[in-house]
Amino acid sequence: MRYKIKIMSVFNVPTKEEVSANNQAIFDNLNNALGFVPNLYATYAHSDTALENYLNFANSKTSLSAKEKEVVNLAVSQVNECLYCLSAHTAIGKMNGFTDEQILELRAGKASFDPKLDALAKLARNITENRGKADSNVIENFLSNGYNKGSLIDTIVLVGDKTVSNYVHGATQVPIDFPVAAPLESTTI
């Protein structure tokens, strides 16, 4: 995988003063919750509605645990080659208890350390690589490892959620404000 990092982006990261009043309130909430406004979230605020819409979507109820969501986020971001999201979700994955080695496996679409998470990682990767047309054996493996049809739909929704952010960064190339994730092929799994 080759990450395309541009030295200069045509998109600025807007400051609080440069966004709508609604987005300013969201910036305040993000600052209170996270201690900062991630550059990618700030970039959504170029639109008067996209940041709120995206955060509502990303924070909506799901049958997947926080740890399971990170499995999907890492696998999808790897397939979509989004260095921003890989960097952010590597940090979030560590906060959810994954080791560096486990995060690298999840990025590769597998989890030798947990059969259920392995089935989830394989499904997320397969759905993303095949643009939604998951292989039936991958779905069967997912369902036989303790997931149900509802969690299949929730996984597909999360793949869509993460793909949106991957695409926003792909188009804008705003600076990464997390410790930068190493390219997967430079590591040993």
PDB file of C-alpha atoms in Angstrom, residues 29-173:
ATOM      1  CA  ASN A  29     -18.540  20.008  22.588  1.00  0.00           C
ATOM      2  CA  LEU A  30     -15.646  18.216  20.877  1.00  0.00           C
ATOM      3  CA  ASN A  31     -13.119  20.316  22.791  1.00  0.00           C
ATOM      4  CA  ASN A  32     -14.859  19.449  26.058  1.00  0.00           C
ATOM      5  CA  ALA A  33     -15.062  15.735  25.247  1.00  0.00           C
ATOM      6  CA  LEU A  34     -11.722  15.167  23.495  1.00  0.00           C
ATOM      7  CA  GLY A  35      -9.574  18.135  24.486  1.00  0.00           C
ATOM      8  CA  PHE A  36      -9.321  19.222  20.829  1.00  0.00           C
ATOM      9  CA  VAL A  37     -11.201  19.226  17.526  1.00  0.00           C
ATOM     10  CA  PRO A  38      -9.663  16.616  15.228  1.00  0.00           C
ATOM     11  CA  ASN A  39      -8.711  18.126  11.870  1.00  0.00           C
ATOM     12  CA  LEU A  40     -10.952  15.734   9.956  1.00  0.00           C
ATOM     13  CA  TYR A  41     -13.992  16.700  12.038  1.00  0.00           C
ATOM     14  CA  ALA A  42     -13.140  20.371  11.567  1.00  0.00           C
ATOM     15  CA  THR A  43     -12.985  19.747   7.815  1.00  0.00           C
ATOM     16  CA  TYR A  44     -16.559  18.457   7.838  1.00  0.00           C
ATOM     17  CA  ALA A  45     -17.476  21.920   9.188  1.00  0.00           C
ATOM     18  CA  HIS A  46     -16.833  23.500   5.779  1.00  0.00           C
ATOM     19  CA  SER A  47     -20.455  22.423   5.358  1.00  0.00           C
ATOM     20  CA  ASP A  48     -23.048  23.933   7.664  1.00  0.00           C
ATOM     21  CA  THR A  49     -24.670  20.502   8.142  1.00  0.00           C
ATOM     22  CA  ALA A  50     -22.143  17.716   7.435  1.00  0.00           C
ATOM     23  CA  LEU A  51     -20.347  17.720  10.802  1.00  0.00           C
ATOM     24  CA  GLU A  52     -23.549  17.362  12.818  1.00  0.00           C
ATOM     25  CA  ASN A  53     -24.960  14.798  10.384  1.00  0.00           C
ATOM     26  CA  TYR A  54     -21.767  12.754  10.422  1.00  0.00           C
ATOM     27  CA  LEU A  55     -21.389  12.789  14.212  1.00  0.00           C
ATOM     28  CA  ASN A  56     -25.029  11.740  14.649  1.00  0.00           C
ATOM     29  CA  PHE A  57     -24.423   8.886  12.201  1.00  0.00           C
ATOM     30  CA  ALA A  58     -21.098   7.850  13.744  1.00  0.00           C
ATOM     31  CA  ASN A  59     -22.470   7.941  17.285  1.00  0.00           C
ATOM     32  CA  SER A  60     -25.760   6.192  16.567  1.00  0.00           C
ATOM     33  CA  LYS A  61     -26.757   3.017  18.399  1.00  0.00           C
ATOM     34  CA  THR A  62     -25.290  -0.271  17.195  1.00  0.00           C
ATOM     35  CA  SER A  63     -25.074  -3.876  18.332  1.00  0.00           C
ATOM     36  CA  LEU A  64     -21.278  -3.679  18.008  1.00  0.00           C
ATOM     37  CA  SER A  65     -19.144  -2.915  21.067  1.00  0.00           C
ATOM     38  CA  ALA A  66     -16.590  -0.099  21.025  1.00  0.00           C
ATOM     39  CA  LYS A  67     -13.855  -2.699  20.556  1.00  0.00           C
ATOM     40  CA  GLU A  68     -15.713  -4.328  17.654  1.00  0.00           C
ATOM     41  CA  LYS A  69     -16.225  -0.932  16.034  1.00  0.00           C
ATOM     42  CA  GLU A  70     -12.461  -0.403  16.080  1.00  0.00           C
ATOM     43  CA  VAL A  71     -11.966  -3.759  14.343  1.00  0.00           C
ATOM     44  CA  VAL A  72     -14.166  -2.532  11.498  1.00  0.00           C
ATOM     45  CA  ASN A  73     -12.653   0.979  11.463  1.00  0.00           C
ATOM     46  CA  LEU A  74      -9.108  -0.381  11.158  1.00  0.00           C
ATOM     47  CA  ALA A  75      -9.889  -2.972   8.471  1.00  0.00           C
ATOM     48  CA  VAL A  76     -11.908  -0.529   6.355  1.00  0.00           C
ATOM     49  CA  SER A  77      -9.391   2.310   6.651  1.00  0.00           C
ATOM     50  CA  GLN A  78      -6.591  -0.046   5.588  1.00  0.00           C
ATOM     51  CA  VAL A  79      -8.458  -1.169   2.466  1.00  0.00           C
ATOM     52  CA  ASN A  80      -9.315   2.456   1.643  1.00  0.00           C
ATOM     53  CA  GLU A  81      -5.713   3.549   2.310  1.00  0.00           C
ATOM     54  CA  CYS A  82      -6.716   6.378   4.640  1.00  0.00           C
ATOM     55  CA  LEU A  83      -3.653   7.255   6.684  1.00  0.00           C
ATOM     56  CA  TYR A  84      -5.596   9.817   8.745  1.00  0.00           C
ATOM     57  CA  CYS A  85      -8.187   7.255   9.880  1.00  0.00           C
ATOM     58  CA  LEU A  86      -5.564   4.537  10.357  1.00  0.00           C
ATOM     59  CA  SER A  87      -3.645   6.899  12.618  1.00  0.00           C
ATOM     60  CA  ALA A  88      -6.724   7.976  14.580  1.00  0.00           C
ATOM     61  CA  HIS A  89      -8.070   4.440  14.968  1.00  0.00           C
ATOM     62  CA  THR A  90      -4.688   3.044  15.935  1.00  0.00           C
ATOM     63  CA  ALA A  91      -4.774   5.455  18.891  1.00  0.00           C
ATOM     64  CA  ILE A  92      -8.430   4.652  19.645  1.00  0.00           C
ATOM     65  CA  GLY A  93      -7.761   0.922  19.260  1.00  0.00           C
ATOM     66  CA  LYS A  94      -5.043   1.164  21.920  1.00  0.00           C
ATOM     67  CA  MET A  95      -7.500   2.987  24.206  1.00  0.00           C
ATOM     68  CA  ASN A  96      -9.860   0.023  23.679  1.00  0.00           C
ATOM     69  CA  GLY A  97      -7.235  -2.487  24.797  1.00  0.00           C
ATOM     70  CA  PHE A  98      -5.649  -3.668  21.553  1.00  0.00           C
ATOM     71  CA  THR A  99      -1.878  -4.117  21.412  1.00  0.00           C
ATOM     72  CA  ASP A 100       0.259  -2.762  18.575  1.00  0.00           C
ATOM     73  CA  GLU A 101       0.543  -6.276  17.124  1.00  0.00           C
ATOM     74  CA  GLN A 102      -3.207  -6.835  17.303  1.00  0.00           C
ATOM     75  CA  ILE A 103      -3.868  -3.514  15.587  1.00  0.00           C
ATOM     76  CA  LEU A 104      -1.585  -4.510  12.712  1.00  0.00           C
ATOM     77  CA  GLU A 105      -3.465  -7.794  12.339  1.00  0.00           C
ATOM     78  CA  LEU A 106      -6.811  -6.004  12.380  1.00  0.00           C
ATOM     79  CA  ARG A 107      -5.604  -3.619   9.696  1.00  0.00           C
ATOM     80  CA  ALA A 108      -4.751  -6.686   7.597  1.00  0.00           C
ATOM     81  CA  GLY A 109      -8.312  -7.951   8.079  1.00  0.00           C
ATOM     82  CA  LYS A 110      -7.687 -10.726  10.568  1.00  0.00           C
ATOM     83  CA  ALA A 111      -7.418 -11.415  14.298  1.00  0.00           C
ATOM     84  CA  SER A 112      -5.580 -14.646  15.157  1.00  0.00           C
ATOM     85  CA  PHE A 113      -5.999 -13.760  18.836  1.00  0.00           C
ATOM     86  CA  ASP A 114      -9.825 -13.956  18.822  1.00  0.00           C
ATOM     87  CA  PRO A 115     -11.989 -16.082  16.452  1.00  0.00           C
ATOM     88  CA  LYS A 116     -15.048 -13.821  16.750  1.00  0.00           C
ATOM     89  CA  LEU A 117     -13.067 -10.650  16.023  1.00  0.00           C
ATOM     90  CA  ASP A 118     -11.302 -12.527  13.207  1.00  0.00           C
ATOM     91  CA  ALA A 119     -14.670 -13.205  11.555  1.00  0.00           C
ATOM     92  CA  LEU A 120     -15.607  -9.525  11.979  1.00  0.00           C
ATOM     93  CA  ALA A 121     -12.297  -8.238  10.567  1.00  0.00           C
ATOM     94  CA  LYS A 122     -12.538 -10.578   7.585  1.00  0.00           C
ATOM     95  CA  LEU A 123     -16.105  -9.468   6.886  1.00  0.00           C
ATOM     96  CA  ALA A 124     -15.281  -5.752   7.128  1.00  0.00           C
ATOM     97  CA  ARG A 125     -12.316  -6.166   4.788  1.00  0.00           C
ATOM     98  CA  ASN A 126     -14.305  -8.320   2.344  1.00  0.00           C
ATOM     99  CA  ILE A 127     -17.260  -5.920   2.218  1.00  0.00           C
ATOM    100  CA  THR A 128     -14.944  -2.966   1.611  1.00  0.00           C
ATOM    101  CA  GLU A 129     -12.812  -4.681  -1.020  1.00  0.00           C
ATOM    102  CA  ASN A 130     -15.881  -5.936  -2.884  1.00  0.00           C
ATOM    103  CA  ARG A 131     -17.906  -2.721  -2.595  1.00  0.00           C
ATOM    104  CA  GLY A 132     -20.612  -4.364  -0.532  1.00  0.00           C
ATOM    105  CA  LYS A 133     -20.772  -7.675  -2.349  1.00  0.00           C
ATOM    106  CA  ALA A 134     -19.484  -9.862   0.467  1.00  0.00           C
ATOM    107  CA  ASP A 135     -18.511 -13.443  -0.254  1.00  0.00           C
ATOM    108  CA  SER A 136     -21.090 -15.903   1.103  1.00  0.00           C
ATOM    109  CA  ASN A 137     -18.427 -17.966   2.898  1.00  0.00           C
ATOM    110  CA  VAL A 138     -17.220 -14.842   4.733  1.00  0.00           C
ATOM    111  CA  ILE A 139     -20.795 -14.059   5.822  1.00  0.00           C
ATOM    112  CA  GLU A 140     -21.345 -17.674   6.903  1.00  0.00           C
ATOM    113  CA  ASN A 141     -18.115 -17.558   8.951  1.00  0.00           C
ATOM    114  CA  PHE A 142     -19.281 -14.290  10.552  1.00  0.00           C
ATOM    115  CA  LEU A 143     -22.664 -15.786  11.491  1.00  0.00           C
ATOM    116  CA  SER A 144     -21.135 -19.034  12.775  1.00  0.00           C
ATOM    117  CA  ASN A 145     -18.857 -17.079  15.133  1.00  0.00           C
ATOM    118  CA  GLY A 146     -21.624 -15.630  17.275  1.00  0.00           C
ATOM    119  CA  TYR A 147     -22.925 -12.752  15.204  1.00  0.00           C
ATOM    120  CA  ASN A 148     -26.464 -12.465  13.853  1.00  0.00           C
ATOM    121  CA  LYS A 149     -28.166 -10.811  10.896  1.00  0.00           C
ATOM    122  CA  GLY A 150     -28.628  -7.606  12.879  1.00  0.00           C
ATOM    123  CA  SER A 151     -24.916  -7.368  13.595  1.00  0.00           C
ATOM    124  CA  LEU A 152     -24.273  -8.025   9.889  1.00  0.00           C
ATOM    125  CA  ILE A 153     -26.366  -4.966   9.016  1.00  0.00           C
ATOM    126  CA  ASP A 154     -24.690  -2.919  11.770  1.00  0.00           C
ATOM    127  CA  THR A 155     -21.283  -3.900  10.368  1.00  0.00           C
ATOM    128  CA  ILE A 156     -22.308  -2.794   6.878  1.00  0.00           C
ATOM    129  CA  VAL A 157     -23.514   0.542   8.286  1.00  0.00           C
ATOM    130  CA  LEU A 158     -20.190   0.997  10.081  1.00  0.00           C
ATOM    131  CA  VAL A 159     -18.276   0.207   6.879  1.00  0.00           C
ATOM    132  CA  GLY A 160     -20.258   3.020   5.242  1.00  0.00           C
ATOM    133  CA  ASP A 161     -19.600   5.375   8.164  1.00  0.00           C
ATOM    134  CA  LYS A 162     -15.854   4.804   8.024  1.00  0.00           C
ATOM    135  CA  THR A 163     -15.746   4.957   4.229  1.00  0.00           C
ATOM    136  CA  VAL A 164     -17.257   8.460   4.370  1.00  0.00           C
ATOM    137  CA  SER A 165     -14.406   9.690   6.580  1.00  0.00           C
ATOM    138  CA  ASN A 166     -11.835   7.843   4.472  1.00  0.00           C
ATOM    139  CA  TYR A 167     -13.172   9.632   1.406  1.00  0.00           C
ATOM    140  CA  VAL A 168     -13.303  13.045   3.098  1.00  0.00           C
ATOM    141  CA  HIS A 169      -9.641  12.737   4.001  1.00  0.00           C
ATOM    142  CA  GLY A 170      -8.767  11.284   0.609  1.00  0.00           C
ATOM    143  CA  ALA A 171     -10.240  14.322  -1.113  1.00  0.00           C
ATOM    144  CA  THR A 172      -9.021  16.994   1.308  1.00  0.00           C
ATOM    145  CA  GLN A 173      -5.688  15.626   2.582  1.00  0.00           C
TER     146      GLN A 173
END
